[in-house]
Short mmCIF file of C-alpha atoms in Angstrom, two decimals:
data_model
loop_
_atom_site.label_atom_id
_atom_site.label_comp_id
_atom_site.label_asym_id
_atom_site.label_seq_id
_atom_site.Cartn_x
_atom_site.Cartn_y
_atom_site.Cartn_z
CA MET U 409 0.17 -0.35 0.01
CA ASP U 410 1.61 3.25 -1.05
CA LYS U 411 1.63 6.27 1.02
CA GLU U 412 -0.34 8.37 -0.97
CA ARG U 413 -3.32 5.70 -0.81
CA VAL U 414 -2.68 5.74 3.44
CA ASP U 415 -3.57 9.73 2.83
CA GLN U 416 -6.78 9.81 0.65
CA ILE U 417 -7.62 7.74 3.46
CA ILE U 418 -6.86 10.27 5.95
CA ASP U 419 -7.99 12.73 4.06
CA ARG U 420 -11.99 11.07 3.56
CA HIS U 421 -10.83 11.46 8.17
CA GLN U 422 -10.03 14.62 7.34
CA ALA U 423 -7.49 13.69 9.72
CA GLU U 424 -8.87 13.30 12.66
CA ALA U 425 -7.30 11.93 15.81
CA SER U 426 -11.46 10.95 16.13
CA SER U 427 -11.38 8.84 13.36
CA LEU U 428 -8.66 6.78 14.25
CA ILE U 429 -11.02 3.38 14.14
CA GLN U 430 -12.21 3.87 11.10
CA VAL U 431 -8.51 5.12 9.61
CA LEU U 432 -7.69 1.73 10.40
CA LEU U 433 -9.65 0.34 9.56
CA ASP U 434 -10.53 1.09 6.05
CA ILE U 435 -6.12 0.84 5.91
CA GLN U 436 -7.34 -3.66 6.94
CA SER U 437 -10.05 -3.98 4.94
CA GLU U 438 -7.98 -2.26 1.64
CA ASN U 439 -5.27 -3.48 1.83
CA ASN U 440 -5.64 -6.77 4.51
CA TRP U 441 -3.78 -5.75 6.74
CA LEU U 442 -2.15 -3.18 9.09
CA PRO U 443 1.80 -1.97 7.19
CA LYS U 444 4.04 -0.40 9.96
CA GLU U 445 5.00 2.15 7.25
CA ALA U 446 1.18 2.44 7.13
CA LEU U 447 0.72 3.51 10.80
CA GLU U 448 3.83 4.88 11.11
CA ARG U 449 2.18 7.45 8.76
CA VAL U 450 -0.99 6.99 10.71
CA SER U 451 0.16 8.18 13.84
CA GLN U 452 1.63 11.93 12.30
CA ARG U 453 -0.50 12.90 10.28
CA LEU U 454 -3.72 12.32 13.00
CA ASP U 455 -1.02 13.70 15.60
CA VAL U 456 -1.97 9.94 17.39
CA PRO U 457 1.40 8.50 19.50
CA LEU U 458 2.29 5.18 17.78
CA ALA U 459 2.48 3.44 21.03
CA ARG U 460 -1.25 4.11 21.75
CA ILE U 461 -2.56 3.55 17.50
CA GLN U 462 -0.58 0.15 18.62
CA HIS U 463 -2.65 -0.33 21.75
CA ILE U 464 -5.56 -0.30 19.54
CA ALA U 465 -4.34 -2.46 16.81
CA THR U 466 -3.59 -5.23 19.08
CA PHE U 467 -6.43 -5.09 20.70
CA TYR U 468 -9.04 -5.53 17.92
CA LYS U 469 -9.25 -9.06 16.14
CA ALA U 470 -10.55 -6.89 13.58
CA PHE U 471 -7.28 -5.80 13.04
CA SER U 472 -3.38 -7.56 12.12
CA LEU U 473 -0.41 -5.95 11.86
CA VAL U 474 1.23 -9.29 10.07
CA PRO U 475 -0.01 -10.43 6.13
CA LYS U 476 -3.26 -11.92 5.52
CA GLY U 477 -4.28 -14.29 2.68
CA ARG U 478 -7.04 -12.49 -0.01
CA HIS U 479 -9.78 -14.43 1.22
CA GLY U 480 -9.89 -15.01 4.75
CA ILE U 481 -11.52 -19.17 5.92
CA HIS U 482 -13.37 -18.63 9.15
CA ILE U 483 -14.36 -21.88 10.51
CA CYS U 484 -16.94 -22.47 13.77
CA MET U 485 -16.07 -23.81 15.95
CA GLY U 486 -19.29 -23.54 18.72
CA THR U 487 -20.79 -26.20 19.70
CA ALA U 488 -23.49 -26.62 17.88
CA CYS U 489 -21.14 -27.36 14.16
CA HIS U 490 -18.60 -29.23 16.82
CA VAL U 491 -21.11 -31.26 17.38
CA ARG U 492 -22.09 -31.35 13.41
CA GLY U 493 -18.30 -32.40 13.42
CA ALA U 494 -16.79 -29.27 11.96
CA THR U 495 -13.26 -30.35 13.77
CA ARG U 496 -14.09 -32.45 10.33
CA ILE U 497 -14.26 -29.23 8.46
CA LEU U 498 -11.00 -28.28 10.30
CA SER U 499 -8.81 -30.66 9.39
CA LYS U 500 -9.72 -30.96 5.56
CA VAL U 501 -9.21 -27.97 5.60
CA ARG U 502 -6.02 -27.68 7.06
CA GLU U 503 -4.92 -30.14 5.30
CA LEU U 504 -5.54 -29.03 1.54
CA THR U 505 -4.48 -25.48 3.23
CA GLY U 506 -1.60 -26.55 4.58
CA ILE U 507 -1.87 -23.77 7.89
CA ASN U 508 -3.10 -24.01 10.83
CA PRO U 509 -6.06 -21.78 12.83
CA GLY U 510 -4.45 -17.88 12.93
CA GLU U 511 -1.87 -18.31 10.42
CA THR U 512 -1.78 -17.73 6.35
CA ASP U 513 0.11 -19.30 3.79
CA LEU U 514 2.86 -18.60 1.25
CA ASP U 515 2.05 -17.83 -0.85
CA LEU U 516 -0.99 -15.15 0.75
CA LYS U 517 -3.93 -17.12 -0.46
CA PHE U 518 -5.20 -17.63 2.06
CA SER U 519 -6.25 -16.78 6.01
CA LEU U 520 -7.28 -19.51 8.05
CA GLU U 521 -9.34 -18.64 11.23
CA THR U 522 -12.03 -20.82 13.97
CA VAL U 523 -14.93 -18.35 15.29
CA ASN U 524 -16.65 -19.55 18.66
CA CYS U 525 -20.12 -18.81 17.18
CA LEU U 526 -21.66 -17.87 13.07
CA GLY U 527 -24.75 -17.11 14.93
CA CYS U 528 -26.55 -19.34 12.32
CA CYS U 529 -26.19 -23.22 14.69
CA ALA U 530 -29.10 -24.27 12.25
CA LEU U 531 -26.59 -24.47 9.64
CA GLY U 532 -23.79 -25.98 11.79
CA PRO U 533 -21.11 -26.58 11.31
CA VAL U 534 -20.67 -23.61 9.06
CA VAL U 535 -17.94 -22.36 6.50
CA GLU U 536 -17.52 -18.81 6.21
CA ILE U 537 -14.80 -17.39 2.92
CA ASP U 538 -15.07 -13.86 2.52
CA GLY U 539 -18.60 -12.86 4.01
CA LYS U 540 -19.85 -16.05 1.91
CA THR U 541 -21.52 -18.36 4.95
CA TYR U 542 -21.57 -22.05 3.57
CA GLY U 543 -23.92 -23.90 5.02
CA LYS U 544 -24.35 -27.71 6.39
CA MET U 545 -20.88 -28.78 5.03
CA THR U 546 -18.74 -31.53 4.74
CA THR U 547 -16.17 -32.71 3.78
CA ALA U 548 -15.88 -33.24 0.23
CA GLU U 549 -17.90 -29.79 -0.87
CA THR U 550 -15.73 -27.73 1.17
CA GLU U 551 -13.19 -28.96 -1.24
CA GLU U 552 -14.82 -28.32 -3.52
CA VAL U 553 -15.39 -25.07 -2.42
CA LEU U 554 -11.88 -23.83 -1.21
CA LYS U 555 -11.41 -24.95 -5.42
CA SER U 556 -13.86 -21.92 -6.26
CA TYR U 557 -11.44 -19.76 -5.00
CA GLU U 558 -8.16 -18.35 -6.43
CA MET K 475 -13.13 25.13 45.30
CA SER K 476 -15.57 24.03 48.00
CA GLU K 477 -14.17 23.15 51.53
CA ILE K 478 -15.54 19.30 52.30
CA ILE K 479 -15.87 17.26 54.99
CA LEU K 480 -15.35 13.85 55.37
CA LYS K 481 -14.41 10.78 58.17
CA ILE K 482 -11.39 8.32 57.20
CA ASP K 483 -11.38 6.29 59.79
CA GLY K 484 -12.97 7.84 63.19
CA LYS K 485 -10.72 11.15 62.08
CA GLU K 486 -12.39 13.76 60.42
CA VAL K 487 -10.59 15.12 57.53
CA ARG K 488 -10.63 18.34 55.99
CA ALA K 489 -10.95 18.58 52.36
CA GLU K 490 -11.22 20.56 49.31
CA GLU K 491 -13.73 19.76 46.28
CA GLY K 492 -12.39 16.94 43.13
CA MET K 493 -10.07 15.27 45.75
CA THR K 494 -10.18 11.62 45.85
CA VAL K 495 -10.19 9.45 48.34
CA LEU K 496 -6.52 8.78 48.73
CA GLU K 497 -5.81 12.52 48.18
CA ALA K 498 -7.67 13.01 51.26
CA ALA K 499 -6.62 10.28 53.37
CA ARG K 500 -3.30 11.16 52.98
CA SER K 501 -3.48 14.88 53.19
CA ALA K 502 -5.00 13.27 56.74
CA GLY K 503 -1.43 11.46 56.79
CA ILE K 504 -3.67 8.46 56.92
CA GLU K 505 -1.48 5.63 55.15
CA ILE K 506 -3.46 3.34 52.08
CA PRO K 507 -1.37 1.01 49.35
CA THR K 508 -2.00 1.63 46.21
CA LEU K 509 1.07 -0.05 43.61
CA CYS K 510 -0.65 1.44 40.46
CA HIS K 511 -0.88 5.53 41.85
CA HIS K 512 1.63 7.73 41.77
CA ASP K 513 1.00 11.55 42.44
CA LYS K 514 2.11 12.46 39.21
CA LEU K 515 -0.43 10.22 36.73
CA GLU K 516 -3.46 10.59 36.73
CA PRO K 517 -5.53 8.17 38.59
CA PHE K 518 -6.06 4.82 37.35
CA GLY K 519 -8.04 2.34 39.11
CA ALA K 520 -5.56 -0.49 37.97
CA CYS K 521 -4.54 -2.88 41.21
CA ARG K 522 -7.60 -2.23 43.12
CA LEU K 523 -5.16 -2.61 46.29
CA CYS K 524 -7.04 0.63 47.53
CA ILE K 525 -9.70 -0.76 48.55
CA VAL K 526 -11.83 0.94 51.31
CA GLU K 527 -15.27 0.80 51.65
CA VAL K 528 -17.54 3.97 52.16
CA GLN K 529 -21.00 5.48 53.83
CA GLU K 530 -23.18 7.48 52.57
CA ARG K 531 -26.52 7.81 52.40
CA GLY K 532 -26.79 5.25 55.28
CA ARG K 533 -25.80 2.87 52.91
CA LYS K 534 -22.63 0.62 52.07
CA LYS K 535 -20.15 0.60 49.37
CA LEU K 536 -16.71 -1.14 48.34
CA VAL K 537 -14.84 1.17 46.14
CA VAL K 538 -10.96 1.84 44.78
CA ALA K 539 -10.20 4.88 46.59
CA CYS K 540 -7.68 6.83 43.98
CA VAL K 541 -10.29 6.86 41.51
CA PHE K 542 -13.45 7.63 44.31
CA LEU K 543 -14.09 11.00 44.71
CA ALA K 544 -14.31 11.85 48.60
CA ALA K 545 -17.87 13.95 49.58
CA ASP K 546 -19.17 15.50 51.88
CA GLY K 547 -20.84 13.86 54.60
CA LEU K 548 -18.99 11.01 53.56
CA VAL K 549 -17.89 7.75 56.08
CA VAL K 550 -14.91 5.80 55.10
CA THR K 551 -12.96 2.59 56.51
CA THR K 552 -9.63 2.22 55.56
CA ARG K 553 -8.89 -1.24 56.98
CA SER K 554 -11.52 -3.57 58.61
CA GLU K 555 -10.80 -7.18 58.24
CA LYS K 556 -13.48 -7.68 54.76
CA ILE K 557 -11.66 -5.24 53.14
CA ASP K 558 -8.07 -6.80 54.90
CA ARG K 559 -9.59 -10.17 52.78
CA ILE K 560 -9.67 -8.91 49.92
CA ARG K 561 -6.32 -6.85 49.75
CA LYS K 562 -4.86 -9.80 50.77
CA MET K 563 -7.17 -11.77 47.86
CA ILE K 564 -5.81 -9.36 45.42
CA ILE K 565 -1.74 -9.81 46.71
CA GLU K 566 -1.73 -13.15 45.76
CA LEU K 567 -3.36 -13.02 42.66
CA LEU K 568 -0.91 -10.30 41.95
CA LEU K 569 2.32 -13.01 43.50
CA ALA K 570 1.23 -15.58 41.15
CA HIS K 571 2.42 -13.03 38.44
CA ALA K 572 5.09 -11.77 40.38
CA PRO K 573 6.34 -14.24 42.87
CA ASP K 574 9.65 -12.57 43.33
CA SER K 575 8.47 -8.52 43.59
CA PHE K 576 9.44 -6.69 46.52
CA LYS K 577 6.52 -4.64 46.81
CA LEU K 578 4.07 -7.67 46.71
CA ARG K 579 6.29 -9.09 49.25
CA GLN K 580 6.30 -6.41 52.00
CA LEU K 581 2.42 -6.04 51.54
CA ALA K 582 2.21 -9.77 51.37
CA GLU K 583 3.90 -10.02 54.36
CA GLU K 584 1.60 -7.02 56.18
CA TYR K 585 -2.01 -8.20 54.76
CA GLY K 586 -0.63 -12.52 55.46
CA ALA K 587 -0.53 -13.40 51.74
CA ASP K 588 0.43 -16.46 51.16
CA ARG K 589 2.24 -16.30 47.93
CA ASN K 590 1.87 -19.65 47.20
CA ARG K 591 -2.30 -19.90 46.85
CA PHE K 592 -1.83 -19.36 43.59
CA GLU K 593 -0.29 -21.19 40.84
CA LYS K 594 2.77 -19.26 39.84
CA GLU K 595 1.84 -18.13 36.53
CA ALA K 596 5.06 -15.27 35.94
CA SER K 597 4.41 -12.89 33.46
CA PHE K 598 5.72 -10.40 36.05
CA CYS K 599 4.04 -7.05 34.91
CA ILE K 600 1.11 -7.02 36.68
CA HIS K 601 -0.58 -4.23 34.36
CA CYS K 602 0.11 -1.85 36.75
CA GLY K 603 0.36 0.86 33.87
CA LEU K 604 3.10 3.37 35.66
CA CYS K 605 5.67 3.04 32.64
CA VAL K 606 2.58 3.46 29.85
CA ARG K 607 1.37 6.26 31.98
CA TYR K 608 4.31 8.72 33.02
CA CYS K 609 6.26 8.19 29.30
CA ALA K 610 2.81 9.14 28.16
CA GLU K 611 1.72 12.01 30.76
CA VAL K 612 4.37 13.30 32.48
CA LYS K 613 7.42 13.02 29.59
CA GLN K 614 5.11 12.55 26.65
CA LYS K 615 6.83 10.57 24.64
CA TYR K 616 5.23 7.33 24.18
CA ALA K 617 8.02 5.20 23.99
CA VAL K 618 5.92 1.77 25.90
CA GLY K 619 2.80 0.83 25.54
CA PHE K 620 0.05 -2.18 26.30
CA ILE K 621 0.16 -4.60 23.34
CA ASP K 622 -2.56 -6.54 22.68
CA ARG K 623 -5.80 -7.37 25.82
CA GLY K 624 -6.63 -9.50 28.30
CA ILE K 625 -4.49 -12.85 29.64
CA ARG K 626 -2.73 -11.39 26.17
CA LYS K 627 -2.11 -7.68 27.58
CA GLU K 628 1.23 -6.95 28.13
CA ILE K 629 4.05 -3.86 27.73
CA SER K 630 5.34 -3.98 24.89
CA PHE K 631 8.82 -0.85 23.67
CA ILE K 632 8.31 0.91 20.25
CA PRO K 633 12.34 0.71 19.68
CA GLU K 634 12.56 3.81 17.19
CA ILE K 635 11.05 6.00 20.04
CA ALA K 636 12.64 3.90 22.91
CA ALA K 637 16.29 3.86 21.32
CA LYS K 638 16.78 7.31 21.01
CA GLU K 639 15.01 8.99 23.73
CA CYS K 640 14.90 5.68 26.16
CA PRO K 641 19.29 6.01 27.10
CA ASP K 642 18.92 9.34 28.24
CA CYS K 643 15.34 9.02 30.42
CA LYS K 644 15.11 5.52 31.84
CA GLU K 645 12.87 7.62 34.95
CA CYS K 646 10.31 4.89 35.05
CA PHE K 647 12.40 2.40 35.60
CA PRO K 648 11.99 2.89 39.73
CA LEU K 649 8.33 2.49 39.41
CA CYS K 650 8.36 -0.65 38.44
CA PRO K 651 6.23 -2.92 41.27
CA THR K 652 7.81 -6.24 40.20
CA SER K 653 11.47 -4.74 37.34
CA TYR K 654 9.84 -6.31 34.77
CA LEU K 655 9.48 -3.35 32.77
CA GLN K 656 13.97 -2.91 33.45
CA ALA K 657 13.52 -6.45 31.56
CA ALA K 658 11.43 -5.47 29.21
CA PHE K 659 13.53 -3.20 27.79
CA VAL K 660 16.78 -4.50 27.80
CA LEU K 661 15.48 -7.06 25.55
CA THR K 662 13.87 -4.88 22.87
CA GLU K 663 17.53 -3.62 23.98
CA SER K 664 18.78 -6.37 22.47
CA LEU K 665 16.60 -7.30 20.26
CA ALA K 666 17.03 -3.96 18.51
CA PHE K 667 19.41 -1.40 18.96
CA PRO K 668 21.88 -3.18 21.07
CA SER K 669 24.37 -1.17 22.61
CA SER K 670 27.78 -1.01 20.01
#
């Protein structure tokens, strides 16, 4: 992410210190993660100490300080999904992508995350990829779905 | 500012409006133990050690003296069996994190806290925030800050700022009740800007 783009985002929020979280969210959603250079620029423009930005960026799970894959896989590990075989789905995804929850693969294709409940227990086991929900998953279907992502 | 009169441990104390119970007590020479309090810093209310019982309009409640504002006619009890029991528990919990902290062991002796009561989980930092707040409020350098949250919360130096500001300052070092701050600094130093 180049400096001009970060500046544009900051300008969109009038460089207000109170818009810090919004600025960070915009950078996060555009870039998938928060590079240090971007945070330093935000710190400079918004006049917020880097230590405080770091505190906020590590506090919320929505932010990532390490590069994330193009597609975010969220596997529900809630009670309903669990009894319906979420662990099998998880191990299938781990096998297919070669990464563990919290990790990103080397070509930045997928990031894997487990979540505690996506709120649609009747669809369990649920997998969410880039905000799209896949319900009643089987290991075979998981493989199909993952293949459809580039 | 208007003057208020409150009662602390049966003693009438004159204080000014806007003062905390802790400040009022200390001005009258009544000692309340604290870990996260510092005269130059804004009240933080993190360690809860300064817990006291206040009675207002006939109702008793437990509050932390460092953030609770003194009010006219307030009746404060700074030590009782109940308060001592709570403080003992707080100290024991903190000792699980920093078992060899000198300050904590002194307090443990006073309140009869058992440092082996809880399984040790030595993280050394007790999150009093003194270093973070001192650097931000007094020095305004923001060289150290908190990162993460909950059980993973810890202090972290910003290497670029620390390399520039810390070697000649180190004013936060004596504030740390557990000496973890010094360790964190040395670690940052050796990783990011080893001295030649």
